[in-house]
Coordinates of C-alpha atoms in Angstrom, one line a residue:
Chain R
X738 CA -33.7 68.6 -1.2
X739 CA -33.9 65.9 1.5
X740 CA -35.7 63.6 -0.8
X741 CA -33.0 64.0 -3.5
X742 CA -30.3 63.4 -1.0
X743 CA -32.0 60.3 0.2
X744 CA -32.5 58.9 -3.3
X745 CA -28.9 59.7 -4.2
X746 CA -27.8 57.8 -1.1
X747 CA -30.0 54.8 -2.0
X748 CA -28.7 54.8 -5.6
X749 CA -25.1 54.9 -4.4
X750 CA -25.7 52.0 -2.0
X751 CA -27.3 50.0 -4.8
X752 CA -24.3 50.6 -7.1
X753 CA -21.8 49.8 -4.5
X754 CA -23.6 46.6 -3.5
X755 CA -24.0 45.5 -7.2
X756 CA -20.3 46.1 -7.9
X757 CA -19.2 44.4 -4.8
X758 CA -21.4 41.4 -5.5
X759 CA -20.1 41.0 -9.0
X760 CA -16.5 41.3 -7.7
X761 CA -17.0 38.8 -4.9
X762 CA -18.9 36.4 -7.0
X763 CA -16.2 36.3 -9.7
X764 CA -13.3 35.9 -7.4
X765 CA -14.9 33.1 -5.4
X766 CA -16.3 31.4 -8.4
X767 CA -15.4 27.7 -8.5
X768 CA -16.2 25.8 -11.6
X769 CA -19.5 24.0 -11.4
X770 CA -18.3 20.4 -11.7
X771 CA -19.9 17.0 -11.6
X772 CA -18.3 14.0 -9.8
X773 CA -17.8 10.9 -11.9
X774 CA -20.1 8.1 -10.9
X775 CA -18.4 4.7 -10.8
X776 CA -18.2 1.5 -8.8
X777 CA -15.2 -0.6 -8.1
X778 CA -14.9 -4.3 -7.2
X779 CA -15.3 -5.0 -3.5
X780 CA -12.2 -7.3 -3.7
X781 CA -10.0 -4.4 -4.8
X782 CA -10.5 -2.8 -1.4
X783 CA -10.1 0.8 -0.4
X784 CA -8.8 3.6 -2.5
X785 CA -8.2 7.3 -2.0
X786 CA -8.6 10.4 -4.1
X787 CA -6.7 13.5 -3.1
X788 CA -8.9 16.2 -1.5
X789 CA -7.6 18.9 -3.7
X790 CA -8.4 16.9 -6.9
X791 CA -11.9 15.4 -6.8
X792 CA -12.7 13.0 -9.6
X793 CA -14.9 15.2 -11.8
X794 CA -16.3 14.5 -15.3
X795 CA -14.7 17.8 -16.4
X796 CA -11.2 16.9 -15.2
X797 CA -11.3 13.4 -16.7
X798 CA -12.5 14.8 -20.1
X799 CA -9.6 17.3 -20.0
X800 CA -7.1 14.7 -18.9
X801 CA -8.1 12.3 -21.6
X802 CA -7.6 15.0 -24.3
X803 CA -4.2 16.0 -22.8
X804 CA -3.2 12.3 -22.6
X805 CA -3.6 11.8 -26.3
X806 CA -2.4 15.2 -27.5
X807 CA 1.1 15.3 -29.1
X808 CA 1.1 19.0 -28.6
X809 CA 2.5 18.2 -25.1
X810 CA 5.8 17.3 -26.6
X811 CA 8.6 19.5 -27.9
X812 CA 8.3 18.2 -31.4
X813 CA 4.5 17.9 -31.3
X814 CA 4.8 14.3 -32.3
X815 CA 4.8 12.4 -28.9
X816 CA 1.9 12.1 -26.6
X817 CA 1.5 10.1 -23.4
X818 CA -0.3 7.6 -25.5
X819 CA 2.8 7.1 -27.7
X820 CA 4.3 5.0 -24.9
X821 CA 1.0 4.0 -23.3
X822 CA -1.3 2.5 -26.0
X823 CA -4.7 1.3 -24.9
X824 CA -4.6 -1.9 -26.9
X825 CA -1.5 -3.0 -25.0
X826 CA -3.0 -2.0 -21.7
X827 CA -1.2 1.3 -21.9
X828 CA 2.3 -0.1 -22.6
X829 CA 4.1 0.2 -25.9
X830 CA 5.5 -3.3 -26.7
X831 CA 9.1 -2.1 -26.5
X832 CA 11.8 -3.3 -24.1
X833 CA 12.7 0.3 -23.5
X834 CA 10.5 3.3 -24.5
X835 CA 11.7 5.9 -27.0
X836 CA 10.6 9.6 -26.9
X837 CA 11.5 12.8 -28.7
X838 CA 15.2 12.4 -28.6
X839 CA 15.2 8.9 -30.3
X840 CA 17.3 7.6 -27.4
X841 CA 16.1 4.5 -25.5
X842 CA 15.0 5.3 -21.9
X843 CA 16.4 3.2 -19.1
X844 CA 13.0 1.7 -18.3
X845 CA 10.2 -0.2 -19.8
X846 CA 6.8 1.5 -20.2
X847 CA 4.5 0.6 -17.2
X848 CA 0.9 -0.5 -17.7
X849 CA -1.5 2.2 -16.5
X850 CA -4.1 0.0 -14.9
X851 CA -5.9 0.2 -11.5
X852 CA -3.6 3.0 -10.3
X853 CA -5.8 3.9 -7.3
X854 CA -4.7 0.6 -5.7
X855 CA -1.3 -1.0 -5.1
X856 CA 1.9 0.9 -4.2
X857 CA 1.5 4.6 -3.6
X858 CA 4.8 5.3 -5.3
X859 CA 5.1 5.5 -9.1
X860 CA 7.7 4.6 -11.7
X861 CA 9.7 1.4 -11.5
X862 CA 12.0 2.9 -8.8
X863 CA 9.2 4.6 -6.8
X864 CA 10.6 8.1 -7.2
X865 CA 7.1 9.7 -7.4
X866 CA 4.7 9.7 -4.5
X867 CA 1.5 10.7 -6.3
X868 CA -0.1 10.5 -9.8
X869 CA -0.1 14.3 -9.9
X870 CA 3.6 14.4 -9.2
X871 CA 4.3 11.7 -11.7
X872 CA 2.3 13.2 -14.6
X873 CA 4.6 16.1 -15.3
X874 CA 7.9 14.3 -15.3
X875 CA 7.7 12.6 -18.7
X876 CA 6.4 15.9 -20.2
X877 CA 9.6 17.7 -19.1
X878 CA 12.1 14.8 -19.5
X879 CA 14.5 15.6 -22.3
X880 CA 14.3 12.1 -23.8
X881 CA 10.5 11.6 -23.3
X882 CA 8.5 14.6 -24.3
X883 CA 11.1 17.3 -23.9
X884 CA 8.8 20.2 -23.1
X885 CA 9.2 23.4 -21.0
X886 CA 6.1 23.7 -18.8
X887 CA 5.9 27.5 -19.1
X888 CA 6.0 27.3 -22.9
X889 CA 3.5 24.5 -22.9
X890 CA 1.1 26.3 -20.7
X891 CA 1.2 29.3 -22.9
X892 CA 0.7 27.2 -26.0
X893 CA -2.3 25.5 -24.5
X894 CA -3.8 28.8 -23.4
X895 CA -4.0 29.9 -27.0
X896 CA -6.2 27.1 -28.0
X897 CA -9.9 27.7 -27.5
X898 CA -10.8 24.1 -26.7
X899 CA -8.3 24.0 -23.9
X900 CA -9.4 27.4 -22.6
X901 CA -12.9 26.1 -22.2
X902 CA -11.9 22.7 -20.8
X903 CA -9.5 24.1 -18.2
X904 CA -12.0 26.7 -17.2
X905 CA -14.7 24.1 -16.7
X906 CA -12.4 21.7 -14.8
X907 CA -10.2 23.9 -12.7
X908 CA -11.0 27.5 -13.4
X909 CA -7.3 28.0 -14.3
X910 CA -4.7 26.8 -16.8
X911 CA -1.3 26.0 -15.3
X912 CA 1.2 23.1 -14.7
X913 CA -0.7 22.0 -11.6
X914 CA -4.1 21.7 -13.4
X915 CA -2.4 19.9 -16.3
X916 CA -1.0 17.4 -13.8
X917 CA -4.3 17.0 -12.0
X918 CA -6.3 16.4 -15.1
X919 CA -3.9 13.7 -16.4
X920 CA -3.9 12.1 -13.0
X921 CA -7.7 12.0 -12.9
X922 CA -8.0 10.5 -16.4
X923 CA -5.5 7.8 -15.3
X924 CA -7.6 7.1 -12.2
X925 CA -10.5 6.1 -14.4
X926 CA -8.5 3.3 -16.1
X927 CA -9.9 0.5 -14.1
X928 CA -9.7 -3.1 -15.3
X929 CA -12.1 -5.4 -13.6
X930 CA -13.7 -7.5 -16.2
X931 CA -11.1 -10.2 -17.0
X932 CA -12.0 -13.8 -16.8
X933 CA -10.4 -13.8 -13.4
X934 CA -12.8 -11.0 -12.3
X935 CA -15.7 -12.9 -13.7
X936 CA -14.5 -16.0 -11.9
X937 CA -14.4 -14.0 -8.6
X938 CA -17.9 -12.9 -9.2
X939 CA -19.0 -16.5 -9.8
X940 CA -20.0 -15.7 -13.4
X941 CA -17.6 -18.2 -15.1
X942 CA -15.7 -21.4 -14.2
X943 CA -12.1 -21.9 -15.0
X944 CA -10.7 -24.8 -17.0
X945 CA -8.8 -27.4 -15.0
X946 CA -5.5 -26.0 -16.1
X947 CA -6.5 -22.4 -15.3
X948 CA -7.7 -23.4 -11.8
X949 CA -4.6 -25.4 -11.1
X950 CA -2.6 -22.4 -12.2
X951 CA -4.6 -20.1 -9.9
X952 CA -3.9 -22.4 -6.9
X953 CA -0.2 -22.4 -7.7
X954 CA -0.2 -18.6 -8.1
X955 CA -1.7 -18.2 -4.7
X956 CA 0.5 -20.6 -2.8
X957 CA 3.9 -20.2 -1.1
X958 CA 5.3 -23.8 -1.4
X959 CA 5.7 -25.8 1.7
X960 CA 7.3 -29.2 1.3
X961 CA 6.6 -30.0 4.9
X962 CA 2.8 -30.2 4.2
X963 CA 3.2 -31.2 0.6
X964 CA 1.9 -27.8 -0.7
X965 CA 3.2 -27.0 -4.1
X966 CA 3.2 -23.4 -5.1
X967 CA 4.5 -20.8 -7.6
X968 CA 4.9 -18.2 -4.8
X969 CA 3.5 -15.4 -7.0
X970 CA 1.3 -14.2 -4.2
X971 CA 4.4 -13.2 -2.1
X972 CA 4.8 -10.1 -4.3
X973 CA 1.6 -10.0 -6.4
X974 CA -1.5 -9.6 -4.3
X975 CA -4.3 -12.1 -4.7
X976 CA -7.0 -10.0 -6.3
X977 CA -5.3 -6.9 -7.7
X978 CA -2.1 -8.9 -8.7
X979 CA 0.0 -5.8 -8.0
X980 CA 2.6 -5.0 -5.4
X981 CA 1.3 -4.2 -1.9
X982 CA 0.1 -0.8 -1.1
X983 CA 1.6 -0.1 2.3
X984 CA 4.8 1.9 2.6
X985 CA 7.4 0.2 0.4
X986 CA 6.2 -3.4 0.8
X987 CA 5.3 -3.4 -2.9
X988 CA 8.9 -3.2 -4.0
X989 CA 11.2 -6.2 -4.2
X990 CA 14.5 -7.5 -5.6
X991 CA 13.4 -10.5 -7.7
X992 CA 16.8 -11.7 -8.6
X993 CA 17.3 -10.2 -12.1
X994 CA 20.9 -9.3 -11.5
X995 CA 23.9 -10.0 -9.2
X996 CA 25.5 -7.2 -7.1
X997 CA 27.8 -6.0 -9.8
X998 CA 25.0 -5.4 -12.4
X999 CA 22.2 -4.5 -10.0
X1000 CA 20.6 -1.2 -10.9
X1001 CA 19.9 1.1 -7.8
X1002 CA 16.1 0.9 -7.9
X1003 CA 14.3 2.2 -4.8
X1004 CA 17.7 3.1 -3.2
X1005 CA 17.7 6.2 -5.5
X1006 CA 14.7 7.5 -3.5
X1007 CA 15.3 6.3 0.1
X1008 CA 19.2 6.0 0.1
X1009 CA 18.7 2.9 2.3
X1010 CA 21.1 0.0 1.3
X1011 CA 18.3 -2.4 2.1
X1012 CA 16.4 -0.9 -0.9
X1013 CA 19.2 -1.2 -3.4
X1014 CA 18.0 -3.1 -6.5
X1015 CA 14.4 -3.2 -5.3
X1016 CA 11.8 -2.4 -8.0
X1017 CA 8.0 -2.0 -8.0
X1018 CA 6.1 -5.3 -8.4
X1019 CA 3.8 -4.3 -11.2
X1020 CA 0.2 -5.3 -11.7
X1021 CA -0.2 -8.5 -13.7
X1022 CA -3.6 -7.5 -15.0
X1023 CA -3.5 -7.9 -18.8
X1024 CA 0.0 -9.3 -18.5
X1025 CA -0.5 -11.4 -21.7
X1026 CA -0.6 -8.2 -23.8
X1027 CA 2.1 -6.1 -22.0
X1028 CA 5.3 -7.8 -23.0
X1029 CA 8.2 -7.4 -22.8
X1030 CA 8.6 -7.8 -19.0
X1031 CA 10.6 -6.4 -16.1
X1032 CA 11.9 -2.9 -15.6
X1033 CA 14.2 -3.2 -18.6
X1034 CA 12.0 -5.3 -20.7
X1035 CA 14.5 -8.2 -20.8
X1036 CA 12.0 -11.0 -21.1
X1037 CA 9.9 -11.2 -24.2
X1038 CA 7.5 -13.9 -23.2
X1039 CA 5.7 -15.2 -20.1
X1040 CA 7.6 -18.5 -20.6
X1041 CA 10.9 -16.5 -20.1
X1042 CA 9.5 -14.9 -17.0
X1043 CA 8.6 -18.3 -15.5
X1044 CA 12.0 -19.7 -16.5
X1045 CA 13.6 -16.9 -14.6
X1046 CA 11.8 -17.8 -11.4
X1047 CA 12.2 -21.5 -12.1
X1048 CA 16.0 -21.6 -12.1
X1049 CA 17.3 -18.2 -13.4
X1050 CA 17.5 -16.2 -10.2
X1051 CA 20.7 -14.3 -9.6
X1052 CA 21.9 -13.8 -6.0
X1053 CA 22.5 -10.3 -4.6
X1054 CA 22.6 -8.8 -1.1
X1055 CA 19.1 -7.5 -1.2
X1056 CA 17.5 -10.5 -3.0
X1057 CA 14.2 -11.3 -1.3
X1058 CA 14.5 -14.1 1.3
X1059 CA 11.1 -15.2 0.1
X1060 CA 12.4 -16.0 -3.3
X1061 CA 15.5 -17.8 -2.0
X1062 CA 13.3 -19.8 0.4
X1063 CA 10.5 -20.7 -1.9
X1064 CA 11.2 -24.2 -3.4
X1065 CA 9.0 -27.1 -4.3
X1066 CA 11.9 -29.4 -3.5
X1067 CA 12.8 -30.0 0.2
X1068 CA 16.5 -28.9 0.0
X1069 CA 16.7 -25.1 0.0
X1070 CA 20.4 -25.1 0.8
X1071 CA 21.3 -25.6 -2.9
X1072 CA 23.4 -23.1 -4.7
X1073 CA 20.8 -23.0 -7.4
X1074 CA 17.8 -20.9 -6.5
X1075 CA 14.6 -22.2 -8.1
X1076 CA 11.0 -22.9 -7.5
X1077 CA 11.5 -26.3 -9.0
X1078 CA 8.1 -26.3 -10.7
X1079 CA 7.3 -29.1 -13.1
X1080 CA 6.7 -28.2 -16.8
X1081 CA 2.9 -28.8 -16.5
X1082 CA 2.8 -26.5 -13.4
X1083 CA 4.6 -23.7 -15.4
X1084 CA 2.1 -24.1 -18.2
X1085 CA -0.8 -23.9 -15.7
X1086 CA 0.5 -20.7 -14.1
X1087 CA 0.8 -19.1 -17.6
X1088 CA -2.7 -20.3 -18.4
X1089 CA -3.9 -18.5 -15.3
X1090 CA -2.0 -15.4 -16.2
X1091 CA -4.0 -15.3 -19.5
X1092 CA -7.2 -15.1 -17.5
X1093 CA -6.1 -11.6 -16.4
X1094 CA -6.7 -10.2 -19.9
X1095 CA -9.6 -7.8 -19.9
X1096 CA -10.9 -7.3 -23.5
X1097 CA -13.5 -4.7 -22.4
X1098 CA -10.7 -2.6 -20.9
X1099 CA -8.5 -2.8 -23.9
X1100 CA -11.4 -1.6 -26.2
X1101 CA -13.3 0.7 -23.8
X1102 CA -14.1 3.8 -25.8
X1103 CA -14.1 6.0 -22.7
X1104 CA -10.3 5.4 -22.5
X1105 CA -9.6 5.7 -26.2
X1106 CA -8.2 8.5 -28.3
X1107 CA -10.8 11.4 -28.5
X1108 CA -9.0 12.9 -31.5
X1109 CA -9.7 9.7 -33.5
X1110 CA -13.2 8.9 -32.3
X1111 CA -14.6 12.2 -33.6
X1112 CA -15.7 13.3 -30.2
X1113 CA -13.9 16.6 -30.4
X1114 CA -15.9 19.4 -32.0
X1115 CA -13.0 21.9 -32.4
Chain T
X491 CA -23.4 38.4 59.4
X492 CA -24.7 37.3 56.0
X493 CA -22.1 39.1 54.0
X494 CA -19.0 37.2 55.1
X495 CA -20.8 33.9 54.7
X496 CA -21.7 34.9 51.1
X497 CA -18.1 35.7 50.4
X498 CA -16.8 32.5 51.8
X499 CA -19.5 30.6 49.8
X500 CA -18.5 32.3 46.6
X501 CA -14.8 31.8 47.1
X502 CA -15.3 28.1 47.9
X503 CA -17.4 27.5 44.9
X504 CA -14.9 29.4 42.7
X505 CA -12.1 27.3 44.2
X506 CA -13.9 24.1 43.6
X507 CA -14.6 25.1 40.0
X508 CA -10.9 26.0 39.4
X509 CA -9.8 22.7 40.9
X510 CA -12.3 20.8 38.7
X511 CA -11.0 22.5 35.6
X512 CA -7.4 21.9 36.4
X513 CA -8.1 18.3 37.3
X514 CA -10.2 17.7 34.2
X515 CA -7.4 19.1 32.0
X516 CA -4.7 16.9 33.5
X517 CA -6.6 13.6 33.3
X518 CA -5.6 11.9 30.1
X519 CA -8.3 11.8 27.4
X520 CA -6.7 9.3 25.2
X521 CA -4.6 6.2 25.6
X522 CA -1.6 5.7 23.5
X523 CA -0.2 2.2 23.4
X524 CA 3.4 2.0 22.2
X525 CA 5.1 -1.2 21.1
X526 CA 8.9 -1.2 21.3
X527 CA 10.5 -4.2 19.4
X528 CA 13.4 -6.0 21.2
X529 CA 15.4 -9.2 20.9
X530 CA 16.0 -10.0 24.6
X531 CA 17.5 -6.8 26.0
X532 CA 18.6 -5.4 22.6
X533 CA 16.3 -3.1 20.7
X534 CA 15.5 -4.4 17.2
X535 CA 17.6 -2.8 14.5
X536 CA 16.5 -3.9 11.0
X537 CA 18.9 -5.1 8.3
X538 CA 22.3 -4.3 9.8
X539 CA 22.3 -5.6 13.4
X540 CA 23.2 -9.3 14.0
X541 CA 21.7 -11.3 16.8
X542 CA 22.8 -14.8 18.0
X543 CA 20.8 -17.8 16.8
X544 CA 18.8 -18.7 20.0
X545 CA 19.3 -22.4 19.8
X546 CA 22.4 -23.0 17.7
X547 CA 25.2 -21.7 15.6
X548 CA 25.3 -18.5 13.7
X549 CA 23.8 -15.0 13.8
X550 CA 20.7 -13.6 12.1
X551 CA 19.5 -10.3 10.7
X552 CA 15.9 -9.2 10.4
X553 CA 14.6 -7.5 7.3
X554 CA 10.9 -7.3 8.1
X555 CA 8.8 -7.8 11.2
X556 CA 5.0 -7.2 11.3
X557 CA 2.1 -8.6 13.3
X558 CA -1.6 -8.1 13.8
X559 CA -3.2 -6.7 17.0
X560 CA -6.9 -6.9 17.1
X561 CA -10.1 -6.5 19.1
X562 CA -8.7 -4.1 21.6
X563 CA -10.7 -3.4 24.7
X564 CA -10.4 -1.3 27.9
X565 CA -12.2 -2.9 30.8
X566 CA -13.2 -2.2 34.4
X567 CA -15.6 -3.9 36.8
X568 CA -18.7 -2.2 35.4
X569 CA -18.3 -1.7 31.7
X570 CA -16.0 -2.2 28.7
X571 CA -14.9 0.0 25.9
X572 CA -14.5 -1.9 22.7
X573 CA -12.6 -0.4 19.8
X574 CA -14.5 -0.5 16.5
X575 CA -12.9 -2.1 13.4
X576 CA -10.1 -3.1 15.8
X577 CA -7.5 -4.6 13.4
X578 CA -4.0 -3.0 13.6
X579 CA -1.0 -4.1 11.7
X580 CA 2.0 -3.4 13.9
X581 CA 4.9 -2.6 11.7
X582 CA 8.5 -1.6 12.5
X583 CA 10.2 0.3 9.7
X584 CA 13.7 1.7 9.6
X585 CA 14.0 4.9 11.7
X586 CA 10.9 4.2 13.7
X587 CA 11.6 3.2 17.3
X588 CA 8.0 2.0 18.0
X589 CA 4.6 1.4 16.7
X590 CA 1.6 3.1 18.3
X591 CA -2.2 2.8 18.6
X592 CA -4.1 5.7 20.0
X593 CA -7.6 5.4 21.5
X594 CA -9.2 8.9 21.7
X595 CA -12.0 10.4 23.7
X596 CA -11.9 8.1 26.6
X597 CA -11.1 8.8 30.2
X598 CA -8.1 6.5 30.9
X599 CA -8.6 6.6 34.6
X600 CA -12.0 4.9 34.3
X601 CA -10.4 1.7 33.2
X602 CA -8.2 -0.9 34.9
X603 CA -7.2 -3.2 32.1
X604 CA -6.0 -3.1 28.5
X605 CA -6.9 -6.2 26.5
X606 CA -6.0 -7.1 23.0
X607 CA -5.2 -10.1 20.9
X608 CA -2.3 -11.2 18.7
X609 CA -3.7 -12.2 15.4
X610 CA -7.2 -12.1 13.8
X611 CA -10.4 -13.5 15.3
X612 CA -11.8 -16.5 13.5
X613 CA -14.8 -14.7 12.0
X614 CA -12.7 -11.9 10.4
X615 CA -10.0 -14.4 9.4
X616 CA -12.5 -16.3 7.3
X617 CA -13.8 -13.4 5.3
X618 CA -12.4 -10.7 3.0
X619 CA -14.0 -7.9 5.0
X620 CA -12.1 -4.7 4.9
X621 CA -11.9 -3.2 8.4
X622 CA -9.0 -1.4 10.1
X623 CA -5.7 -2.7 8.6
X624 CA -7.3 -5.8 7.2
X625 CA -6.7 -5.9 3.5
X626 CA -7.0 -9.0 1.4
X627 CA -4.6 -7.5 -1.1
X628 CA -1.9 -6.9 1.5
X629 CA 1.3 -8.7 2.3
X630 CA -0.3 -10.4 5.3
X631 CA -3.0 -12.0 3.3
X632 CA -2.0 -15.7 2.7
X633 CA -5.0 -16.5 0.6
X634 CA -8.7 -16.7 1.1
X635 CA -8.7 -20.3 2.3
X636 CA -6.2 -19.8 5.1
X637 CA -6.9 -16.2 6.1
X638 CA -4.1 -13.9 7.2
X639 CA -0.6 -14.3 8.5
X640 CA -0.7 -13.2 12.1
X641 CA 3.0 -12.5 12.3
X642 CA 5.7 -12.1 9.7
X643 CA 9.4 -12.3 10.4
X644 CA 11.8 -12.4 7.5
X645 CA 15.6 -12.2 7.4
X646 CA 18.8 -14.2 7.0
X647 CA 20.8 -16.6 9.1
X648 CA 24.6 -16.4 8.7
X649 CA 26.7 -19.4 9.7
X650 CA 30.3 -20.3 8.8
X651 CA 29.2 -22.4 5.9
X652 CA 26.5 -20.3 4.4
X653 CA 23.7 -17.7 4.4
X654 CA 20.2 -18.9 4.4
X655 CA 16.8 -17.2 4.4
X656 CA 14.6 -17.0 7.4
X657 CA 10.9 -17.0 6.7
X658 CA 8.4 -17.2 9.6
X659 CA 4.8 -16.7 8.5
X660 CA 2.6 -17.6 11.5
X661 CA -1.1 -17.8 11.1
X662 CA -4.0 -20.2 11.7
X663 CA -7.0 -19.6 14.0
X664 CA -5.4 -21.6 16.8
X665 CA -2.7 -19.0 17.2
X666 CA -5.1 -16.2 18.1
X667 CA -3.9 -15.2 21.6
X668 CA -5.5 -12.8 24.2
X669 CA -3.3 -10.6 26.3
X670 CA -4.1 -8.2 29.1
X671 CA -2.2 -5.5 30.9
X672 CA -3.0 -3.4 34.0
X673 CA -3.8 0.3 33.6
X674 CA -2.6 2.2 36.6
X675 CA -0.3 5.0 37.6
X676 CA 2.7 2.6 37.3
X677 CA 2.0 1.6 33.8
X678 CA 0.4 4.7 32.2
X679 CA 2.2 8.0 32.1
X680 CA 0.5 11.3 32.9
X681 CA -0.1 11.9 29.2
X682 CA -1.8 8.6 28.8
X683 CA 1.1 6.5 27.2
X684 CA 1.6 2.9 28.1
X685 CA 4.9 1.4 26.8
X686 CA 5.0 -2.3 25.9
X687 CA 8.0 -4.4 25.0
X688 CA 7.7 -6.8 22.1
X689 CA 10.4 -9.5 22.6
X690 CA 11.0 -11.5 19.4
X691 CA 13.3 -13.9 21.2
X692 CA 10.4 -15.2 23.3
X693 CA 9.0 -16.8 20.1
X694 CA 12.1 -19.0 19.9
X695 CA 12.4 -19.7 23.5
X696 CA 9.5 -21.7 24.8
X697 CA 9.7 -25.4 25.9
X698 CA 13.2 -25.4 24.3
X699 CA 15.3 -23.0 22.4
X700 CA 14.7 -23.1 18.7
X701 CA 17.7 -23.6 16.5
X702 CA 17.2 -21.5 13.4
X703 CA 19.4 -23.9 11.4
X704 CA 16.9 -26.7 12.1
X705 CA 13.8 -24.6 11.6
X706 CA 14.7 -21.7 9.3
X707 CA 11.2 -21.3 8.1
X708 CA 7.6 -21.9 9.3
X709 CA 4.6 -21.6 7.1
X710 CA 1.8 -24.2 7.1
X711 CA 3.0 -27.0 9.2
X712 CA 0.8 -27.0 12.3
X713 CA 3.4 -28.3 14.7
X714 CA 6.0 -25.7 13.7
X715 CA 3.4 -23.0 13.8
X716 CA 2.4 -24.0 17.3
X717 CA 6.0 -23.9 18.5
X718 CA 6.3 -20.3 17.5
X719 CA 2.7 -19.2 18.3
X720 CA 3.0 -20.6 21.9
X721 CA 5.4 -17.7 22.4
X722 CA 2.6 -15.2 21.8
X723 CA 1.5 -15.6 25.5
X724 CA 4.8 -14.1 26.7
X725 CA 5.6 -12.0 23.6
X726 CA 4.6 -8.7 25.0
X727 CA 5.2 -7.2 28.5
X728 CA 5.2 -3.8 30.2
X729 CA 8.4 -1.9 29.3

């Protein structure tokens, strides 16, 4: 009798332990993920990845599929890639982008390059403070992709491929994991093999014109010491060529409009008058393929951009004092704000800007449409 | 006879332990250095406040003010504490009354002097090393031949005739200036805070008052740079 009771007790303990283990194991189960292995150029400096969204192979694979999937839009015809095409360094060649509604958006499509560096605020007017936060906004925007996130989540959860990918990457399928996956795919879009990067690594030499253009790009003109400069470096950092990463230092008013016509820009986020009309200084990497230029795509060519800085600046209250002051002629008290660069200097700067084109980035299969490359086996 | 002695002994030891614990907990374990920006006796207010041109007509506003503090040390007669990767970009943004640097896990009472430098030391200034707030892709990076701007002051000067931009970018190795301040009960509060006044006007008030109409910008001209950088010696004082 005692033996039976003892055996029954042991059996009960085993059953309870087994059930408990299975339960605990399943609720604590995190997906078994693998971190992406990558290197970045020393000259780009530090970057950060959020603790709650480590850069894993699984999240990047999921993010890439989502990026190119038109299912994310209301009419199933518009994907992120519709306005961010790899061959155009993830822009779309339009002055103002157009989404599901057919109506032009107020802003030009921004190039998705080197997003782990530069300003930590996204969109032209800086209204988003993380890639995760930014990713969902176009999906929900009535004129961009026009989706309802709850409906979209349900739609995705009915597709076997997404069930597997979300399970592998995050263990769950919801708006947060959609955002995280898209953010992580975008983090991998690193452009660091342009002629300029090769020059920085000592692998190539520049032509005389390119080198002259580089020096002008990097110099704030100073007539007192006979230093001629294009002043680009005052807003576009020397290696990344983007706006500065600290606080809102990477946002400027570069004289596109007078006070009457000035769009609100960063003021929309901070409500500080000093930020009215300030916009994000974008990266100039691959600038030769990302026309048209500025937040509203008003300039079709680099020549037009240089002409703006070289005599087309419009005054407004928040116009950067650096732009007003920078002048290759001694008299800065003139009504007319201009860099006063000579034509051959303008050509040289444009020649340098062309060295920022990175063909290997524009054709890198890892960033391309997985629906087209036949990588998807569903 | 022994018993009362034992009791007294126990009580004394306990008392000593209690005093030690209390004392240990009240001695500051970190030093917080706070920089408060001023123009003369007026606190710096960005963008909206107007200040008189030190050496001439007109009033000016300040849009941005930043400068580097580096190689911070705490010293006494016997040994020094040297902060690692000691490159701080002091910045003063709207809504922030001060900029602060905190040095943790040190016993403030052990040290008699706070030492730091305005600008970047020659070695770091000549490289693209990334340490502390040094960032070759930052606003303070001039370019890789000249190094960093040590101090940045940008704004506008308003006179009856016009408004003109003020751009003071002060760099060059010669401008690197060492400063020191006493650490004692007069200068450091009980919770380990030392308050310093950063007086922008001292930069324009050295051998003579600088007229911003005459010198509205300083960039690479060595004489102009020296005029402003000479003020670094008196730029910061105990508040």
